[in-house]
Amino acid sequence: MNHMQYQAPDNLLDGRVIAVTGAGDGIGAEAARTFAAHGATVILIGRTVPKLEEVYDQIEKAGGAQPGIYPISLDGAVEKDYRDMHDRLEEVFGQLDGLLHNAGKLGQRTPIANYTLASWQKVMQVNVTAEFLMTKALLPLLEKSDSASIIFTSSGVGKVGKPYWGAYAVSKFAIEGLSQVLAHELEGTSNIRVNCINPGATRTRMRATAFPAEDPATVTTPAAIMPTYLYLMGSASEGITGQSLDAQ
Ligand code: NAP
């Protein structure tokens, strides 16, 4: 079965609690709505509350389970904030079966020779360190699930470096590495599978910022790449770990 053509049953994620970062916009918002439409209770994690509230309303209007909203700024959060996140999610939801690390920062598009330390550090913080800290903090909750899925978000420039992509490309190489390390650590000792998705060119704010001259109408929509997200989040991917899948 090709994961890009995966057709998920409507009840795929019934009874599952799934956290999505960057859930207020772009791919993350689409993934949150899609997981909810397949039965999940979704925790919307992000920094811009009105955007999260909009996704919350869309999910409720569509008849999905009541979501949770967890505001956090990934560039400012420290280790204790993630421990607090664990405690709060455990208290409110009592379980966690999926974690989609989707939030990401593009940063500067400029040669390394001109790349500023400030932009470098911010991109690495949001795209790698925050994922490390959140995963570490939430692992005990995920370990209680009979079948949990962690998905990291990679990129084409996380596999082949390209000029001017700077820290963004390096951060995506790093996330592939983190995903593989964690996958192998958890393999055989837990029910958690760990994989990466490379969304491919997708019609979002980030894509429009990176390619301002491109006509967005020519770019794949977030909805069109959801089969791979559902495949990795649902039971069809049980036993699959340490992989990096292209969503298109
Ligand atoms: P997007 O529409 O710009 O969404 C990015 C999300 O990340 C937004 O919800 C944003 O929140 C959140 N975010 C950014 N910085 C944050 C921070 N410091 N704290 C908390 N949240 C933060 O971009 P997208 O295209 O959907 O990107 C989703 C993922 O796919 C990213 O990891 C990106 O690298 C990856 N990706 C995208 C493409 C593509 O073509 N679109 C291709 C390859 C990989 P706000 O809305 O509040 O800013």
Tab-separated table of C-alpha atoms and ligand atoms in Angstrom:
chain	number	residue	atom	x	y	z
A	1	MET	CA	0.000	0.000	0.000
A	2	ASN	CA	1.272	3.459	-0.907
A	3	HIS	CA	0.786	5.801	2.062
A	4	MET	CA	0.063	8.714	-0.291
A	5	GLN	CA	-3.085	6.907	-1.440
A	6	TYR	CA	-4.068	5.693	2.030
A	7	GLN	CA	-7.824	5.836	2.560
A	8	ALA	CA	-8.505	6.084	6.252
A	9	PRO	CA	-11.705	4.735	7.766
A	10	ASP	CA	-13.821	7.488	9.354
A	11	ASN	CA	-13.278	6.029	12.826
A	12	LEU	CA	-9.487	5.581	12.443
A	13	LEU	CA	-8.641	7.741	15.469
A	14	ASP	CA	-11.685	7.130	17.682
A	15	GLY	CA	-10.739	7.410	21.351
A	16	ARG	CA	-7.278	8.767	20.559
A	17	VAL	CA	-5.838	11.977	21.998
A	18	ILE	CA	-3.462	13.699	19.580
A	19	ALA	CA	-1.398	16.858	20.053
A	20	VAL	CA	-0.502	19.005	17.048
A	21	THR	CA	1.979	21.886	17.187
A	22	GLY	CA	1.516	24.890	14.936
A	23	ALA	CA	-2.147	23.910	14.797
A	24	GLY	CA	-3.408	27.399	13.988
A	25	ASP	CA	-2.282	27.647	10.390
A	26	GLY	CA	-1.236	25.812	7.240
A	27	ILE	CA	-0.506	22.104	7.423
A	28	GLY	CA	-0.951	21.936	11.208
A	29	ALA	CA	-4.475	23.384	11.079
A	30	GLU	CA	-5.416	20.954	8.320
A	31	ALA	CA	-3.922	18.008	10.237
A	32	ALA	CA	-5.809	18.986	13.400
A	33	ARG	CA	-9.140	19.206	11.527
A	34	THR	CA	-8.401	15.935	9.730
A	35	PHE	CA	-7.468	14.010	12.882
A	36	ALA	CA	-10.613	15.350	14.581
A	37	ALA	CA	-12.743	14.352	11.589
A	38	HIS	CA	-11.420	10.810	12.049
A	39	GLY	CA	-12.468	10.650	15.688
A	40	ALA	CA	-9.517	12.062	17.637
A	41	THR	CA	-9.610	14.519	20.493
A	42	VAL	CA	-7.070	17.055	19.306
A	43	ILE	CA	-4.878	19.305	21.431
A	44	LEU	CA	-4.146	22.464	19.479
A	45	ILE	CA	-0.692	23.716	20.420
A	46	GLY	CA	0.520	27.069	19.124
A	47	ARG	CA	1.398	30.635	19.925
A	48	THR	CA	-1.394	32.677	18.288
A	49	VAL	CA	-4.529	31.977	20.307
A	50	PRO	CA	-7.105	33.543	17.911
A	51	LYS	CA	-5.887	31.212	15.154
A	52	LEU	CA	-6.136	28.202	17.471
A	53	GLU	CA	-9.643	29.317	18.476
A	54	GLU	CA	-10.662	29.455	14.826
A	55	VAL	CA	-9.529	25.849	14.296
A	56	TYR	CA	-11.266	24.907	17.560
A	57	ASP	CA	-14.534	26.392	16.249
A	58	GLN	CA	-14.160	24.639	12.890
A	59	ILE	CA	-13.696	21.284	14.621
A	60	GLU	CA	-16.686	21.815	16.896
A	61	LYS	CA	-18.862	22.967	13.996
A	62	ALA	CA	-17.912	19.844	12.037
A	63	GLY	CA	-19.079	17.686	14.962
A	64	GLY	CA	-15.639	16.647	16.183
A	65	ALA	CA	-14.755	15.899	19.789
A	66	GLN	CA	-14.156	19.037	21.866
A	67	PRO	CA	-10.496	19.978	21.287
A	68	GLY	CA	-8.055	21.475	23.760
A	69	ILE	CA	-6.020	24.632	23.220
A	70	TYR	CA	-2.507	24.851	24.635
A	71	PRO	CA	-0.816	28.211	23.974
A	72	ILE	CA	2.972	28.154	24.011
A	73	SER	CA	5.696	30.045	22.178
A	74	LEU	CA	8.305	27.559	21.053
A	75	ASP	CA	11.061	30.142	20.892
A	76	GLY	CA	10.513	31.294	24.457
A	77	ALA	CA	9.579	28.085	26.276
A	78	VAL	CA	12.034	26.483	28.687
A	79	GLU	CA	12.216	22.924	30.023
A	80	LYS	CA	9.843	23.627	32.923
A	81	ASP	CA	7.168	24.867	30.504
A	82	TYR	CA	7.204	21.452	28.823
A	83	ARG	CA	7.036	19.640	32.160
A	84	ASP	CA	4.019	21.812	32.988
A	85	MET	CA	2.549	20.877	29.594
A	86	HIS	CA	2.929	17.188	30.480
A	87	ASP	CA	1.248	17.665	33.851
A	88	ARG	CA	-1.626	19.697	32.400
A	89	LEU	CA	-2.300	17.269	29.546
A	90	GLU	CA	-2.192	14.330	31.942
A	91	GLU	CA	-4.631	16.094	34.266
A	92	VAL	CA	-7.094	17.165	31.571
A	93	PHE	CA	-6.906	14.322	29.036
A	94	GLY	CA	-5.285	11.482	31.005
A	95	GLN	CA	-3.709	10.037	27.878
A	96	LEU	CA	-1.716	10.944	24.785
A	97	ASP	CA	-1.597	8.695	21.731
A	98	GLY	CA	-0.104	10.954	19.093
A	99	LEU	CA	2.196	13.947	18.770
A	100	LEU	CA	2.621	15.781	15.482
A	101	HIS	CA	5.566	18.160	15.613
A	102	ASN	CA	4.522	20.469	12.819
A	103	ALA	CA	5.341	24.042	13.899
A	104	GLY	CA	8.299	25.439	12.045
A	105	LYS	CA	10.199	28.614	11.372
A	106	LEU	CA	11.677	29.513	7.992
A	107	GLY	CA	14.187	32.125	9.155
A	108	GLN	CA	16.465	34.012	6.795
A	109	ARG	CA	16.914	32.964	3.185
A	110	THR	CA	20.479	34.125	2.669
A	111	PRO	CA	24.003	32.724	2.186
A	112	ILE	CA	25.730	31.300	5.257
A	113	ALA	CA	28.266	34.120	4.924
A	114	ASN	CA	25.500	36.592	5.759
A	115	TYR	CA	23.394	34.452	8.085
A	116	THR	CA	22.986	36.070	11.502
A	117	LEU	CA	23.570	34.200	14.741
A	118	ALA	CA	20.242	35.491	16.080
A	119	SER	CA	18.264	34.005	13.183
A	120	TRP	CA	20.288	30.776	13.355
A	121	GLN	CA	19.558	30.322	17.056
A	122	LYS	CA	15.858	31.114	16.715
A	123	VAL	CA	15.360	28.647	13.872
A	124	MET	CA	17.264	25.891	15.694
A	125	GLN	CA	15.274	26.627	18.859
A	126	VAL	CA	11.850	26.451	17.176
A	127	ASN	CA	12.628	23.642	14.693
A	128	VAL	CA	14.816	21.308	16.808
A	129	THR	CA	15.304	22.180	20.474
A	130	ALA	CA	11.607	22.734	21.181
A	131	GLU	CA	10.808	19.338	19.586
A	132	PHE	CA	13.489	17.693	21.744
A	133	LEU	CA	12.169	19.270	24.943
A	134	MET	CA	8.488	18.646	24.207
A	135	THR	CA	9.106	15.036	23.211
A	136	LYS	CA	11.227	14.404	26.283
A	137	ALA	CA	8.564	15.870	28.577
A	138	LEU	CA	5.633	14.058	26.960
A	139	LEU	CA	7.264	10.631	26.585
A	140	PRO	CA	5.952	9.285	29.922
A	141	LEU	CA	2.389	10.049	28.776
A	142	LEU	CA	2.951	8.546	25.324
A	143	GLU	CA	4.482	5.446	26.904
A	144	LYS	CA	1.163	4.711	28.613
A	145	SER	CA	-0.605	4.438	25.244
A	146	ASP	CA	-1.078	0.960	23.757
A	147	SER	CA	-0.061	2.392	20.375
A	148	ALA	CA	1.457	5.867	20.113
A	149	SER	CA	2.821	7.757	17.123
A	150	ILE	CA	5.291	10.628	17.097
A	151	ILE	CA	5.662	12.452	13.793
A	152	PHE	CA	8.373	15.013	13.109
A	153	THR	CA	8.182	17.375	10.143
A	154	SER	CA	11.109	17.377	7.774
A	155	SER	CA	11.645	18.957	4.369
A	156	GLY	CA	13.340	18.297	1.054
A	157	VAL	CA	16.195	20.515	2.279
A	158	GLY	CA	16.469	18.254	5.338
A	159	LYS	CA	17.805	15.538	3.052
A	160	VAL	CA	19.758	17.502	0.454
A	161	GLY	CA	21.198	20.879	1.402
A	162	LYS	CA	20.473	23.752	-0.951
A	163	PRO	CA	21.924	27.259	-1.133
A	164	TYR	CA	20.387	30.037	0.992
A	165	TRP	CA	18.242	27.715	3.126
A	166	GLY	CA	20.651	28.202	6.049
A	167	ALA	CA	19.558	27.092	9.507
A	168	TYR	CA	16.173	25.892	8.193
A	169	ALA	CA	17.869	23.168	6.130
A	170	VAL	CA	20.255	22.297	8.958
A	171	SER	CA	17.358	22.115	11.432
A	172	LYS	CA	15.492	19.692	9.174
A	173	PHE	CA	18.593	17.453	8.849
A	174	ALA	CA	18.699	17.559	12.654
A	175	ILE	CA	15.052	16.585	13.017
A	176	GLU	CA	15.612	13.582	10.740
A	177	GLY	CA	18.465	12.642	13.080
A	178	LEU	CA	16.420	13.135	16.245
A	179	SER	CA	13.628	11.040	14.758
A	180	GLN	CA	15.989	8.155	13.922
A	181	VAL	CA	17.763	8.221	17.306
A	182	LEU	CA	14.468	8.213	19.192
A	183	ALA	CA	12.889	5.583	16.931
A	184	HIS	CA	15.726	3.151	17.594
A	185	GLU	CA	15.747	3.889	21.335
A	186	LEU	CA	12.048	3.139	21.632
A	187	GLU	CA	11.935	0.196	19.219
A	188	GLY	CA	11.175	-3.016	21.047
A	189	THR	CA	10.913	-1.350	24.451
A	190	SER	CA	7.734	0.669	23.963
A	191	ASN	CA	4.577	0.973	21.870
A	192	ILE	CA	5.751	4.263	20.394
A	193	ARG	CA	6.660	4.589	16.729
A	194	VAL	CA	8.620	7.600	15.537
A	195	ASN	CA	8.735	8.836	11.961
A	196	CYS	CA	9.244	11.922	9.808
A	197	ILE	CA	7.076	13.421	7.110
A	198	ASN	CA	8.413	15.602	4.344
A	199	PRO	CA	5.256	17.465	3.244
A	200	GLY	CA	6.713	18.580	-0.096
A	201	ALA	CA	5.731	21.914	-1.647
A	202	THR	CA	2.431	22.806	0.036
A	203	ARG	CA	0.201	25.891	-0.250
A	204	THR	CA	0.776	27.719	3.057
A	205	ARG	CA	1.999	31.015	4.405
A	206	MET	CA	5.510	29.610	4.794
A	207	ARG	CA	5.646	28.402	1.191
A	208	ALA	CA	4.440	31.807	-0.062
A	209	THR	CA	7.145	33.523	2.022
A	210	ALA	CA	9.867	31.231	0.666
A	211	PHE	CA	8.640	31.489	-2.954
A	212	PRO	CA	6.963	34.899	-3.308
A	213	ALA	CA	6.899	34.764	-7.114
A	214	GLU	CA	5.071	31.432	-7.224
A	215	ASP	CA	1.348	31.303	-7.998
A	216	PRO	CA	-0.163	29.590	-4.918
A	217	ALA	CA	-2.876	28.071	-7.118
A	218	THR	CA	-0.196	25.820	-8.660
A	219	VAL	CA	0.878	24.392	-5.289
A	220	THR	CA	-0.566	21.291	-3.596
A	221	THR	CA	-3.076	22.040	-0.813
A	222	PRO	CA	-2.568	20.865	2.782
A	223	ALA	CA	-5.717	18.720	2.391
A	224	ALA	CA	-4.115	16.760	-0.438
A	225	ILE	CA	-1.195	15.561	1.710
A	226	MET	CA	-3.333	14.307	4.623
A	227	PRO	CA	-3.314	10.609	3.610
A	228	THR	CA	0.316	10.281	4.780
A	229	TYR	CA	-0.487	12.060	8.062
A	230	LEU	CA	-3.427	9.733	8.698
A	231	TYR	CA	-1.365	6.710	7.738
A	232	LEU	CA	1.399	7.524	10.225
A	233	MET	CA	-0.993	8.631	12.989
A	234	GLY	CA	-3.327	5.640	12.718
A	235	SER	CA	-3.029	1.906	13.240
A	236	ALA	CA	-2.099	1.162	9.604
A	237	SER	CA	1.474	2.242	10.416
A	238	GLU	CA	1.899	0.106	13.552
A	239	GLY	CA	5.377	-1.430	13.406
A	240	ILE	CA	6.664	1.308	11.088
A	241	THR	CA	9.353	3.335	12.863
A	242	GLY	CA	12.496	5.272	11.995
A	243	GLN	CA	11.165	6.099	8.530
A	244	SER	CA	10.994	9.381	6.647
A	245	LEU	CA	8.012	9.517	4.309
A	246	ASP	CA	7.368	11.948	1.477
A	247	ALA	CA	3.740	13.108	1.550
A	248	GLN	CA	3.742	13.764	-2.214
B	1	NAP	P1	2.849	27.883	8.263
B	1	NAP	O1	1.524	27.956	7.610
B	1	NAP	O2	3.723	29.075	8.307
B	1	NAP	O3	2.627	27.290	9.708
B	1	NAP	C1	3.663	27.221	10.638
B	1	NAP	C2	3.069	27.015	11.997
B	1	NAP	O4	4.122	26.999	12.971
B	1	NAP	C3	2.114	28.138	12.376
B	1	NAP	O5	1.000	27.615	13.043
B	1	NAP	C4	2.964	28.979	13.315
B	1	NAP	O6	2.223	29.697	14.277
B	1	NAP	C5	3.774	27.907	14.005
B	1	NAP	N1	4.954	28.490	14.633
B	1	NAP	C6	5.973	29.120	14.023
B	1	NAP	N2	6.831	29.585	14.929
B	1	NAP	C7	6.336	29.256	16.158
B	1	NAP	C8	6.754	29.467	17.491
B	1	NAP	N3	7.855	30.144	17.756
B	1	NAP	N4	6.001	28.993	18.498
B	1	NAP	C9	4.865	28.312	18.225
B	1	NAP	N5	4.412	28.079	16.987
B	1	NAP	C10	5.142	28.541	15.969
B	1	NAP	O7	3.773	26.778	7.570
B	1	NAP	P2	3.482	25.302	7.013
B	1	NAP	O8	3.922	25.302	5.613
B	1	NAP	O9	2.129	24.828	7.388
B	1	NAP	O10	4.594	24.490	7.848
B	1	NAP	C11	4.305	23.374	8.653
B	1	NAP	C12	5.537	22.491	8.710
B	1	NAP	O11	5.795	21.936	7.431
B	1	NAP	C13	6.825	23.232	9.117
B	1	NAP	O12	7.583	22.418	9.982
B	1	NAP	C14	7.540	23.410	7.792
B	1	NAP	O13	8.929	23.532	7.976
B	1	NAP	C15	7.147	22.145	7.066
B	1	NAP	N6	7.265	22.173	5.600
B	1	NAP	C16	6.420	22.938	4.859
B	1	NAP	C17	6.522	22.916	3.474
B	1	NAP	C18	5.597	23.741	2.603
B	1	NAP	O14	5.797	23.754	1.371
B	1	NAP	N7	4.611	24.402	3.119
B	1	NAP	C19	7.476	22.121	2.853
B	1	NAP	C20	8.341	21.354	3.640
B	1	NAP	C21	8.202	21.384	5.014
B	1	NAP	P3	1.650	31.187	13.933
B	1	NAP	O15	0.591	30.958	12.896
B	1	NAP	O16	1.130	31.636	15.240
B	1	NAP	O17	2.817	31.962	13.419
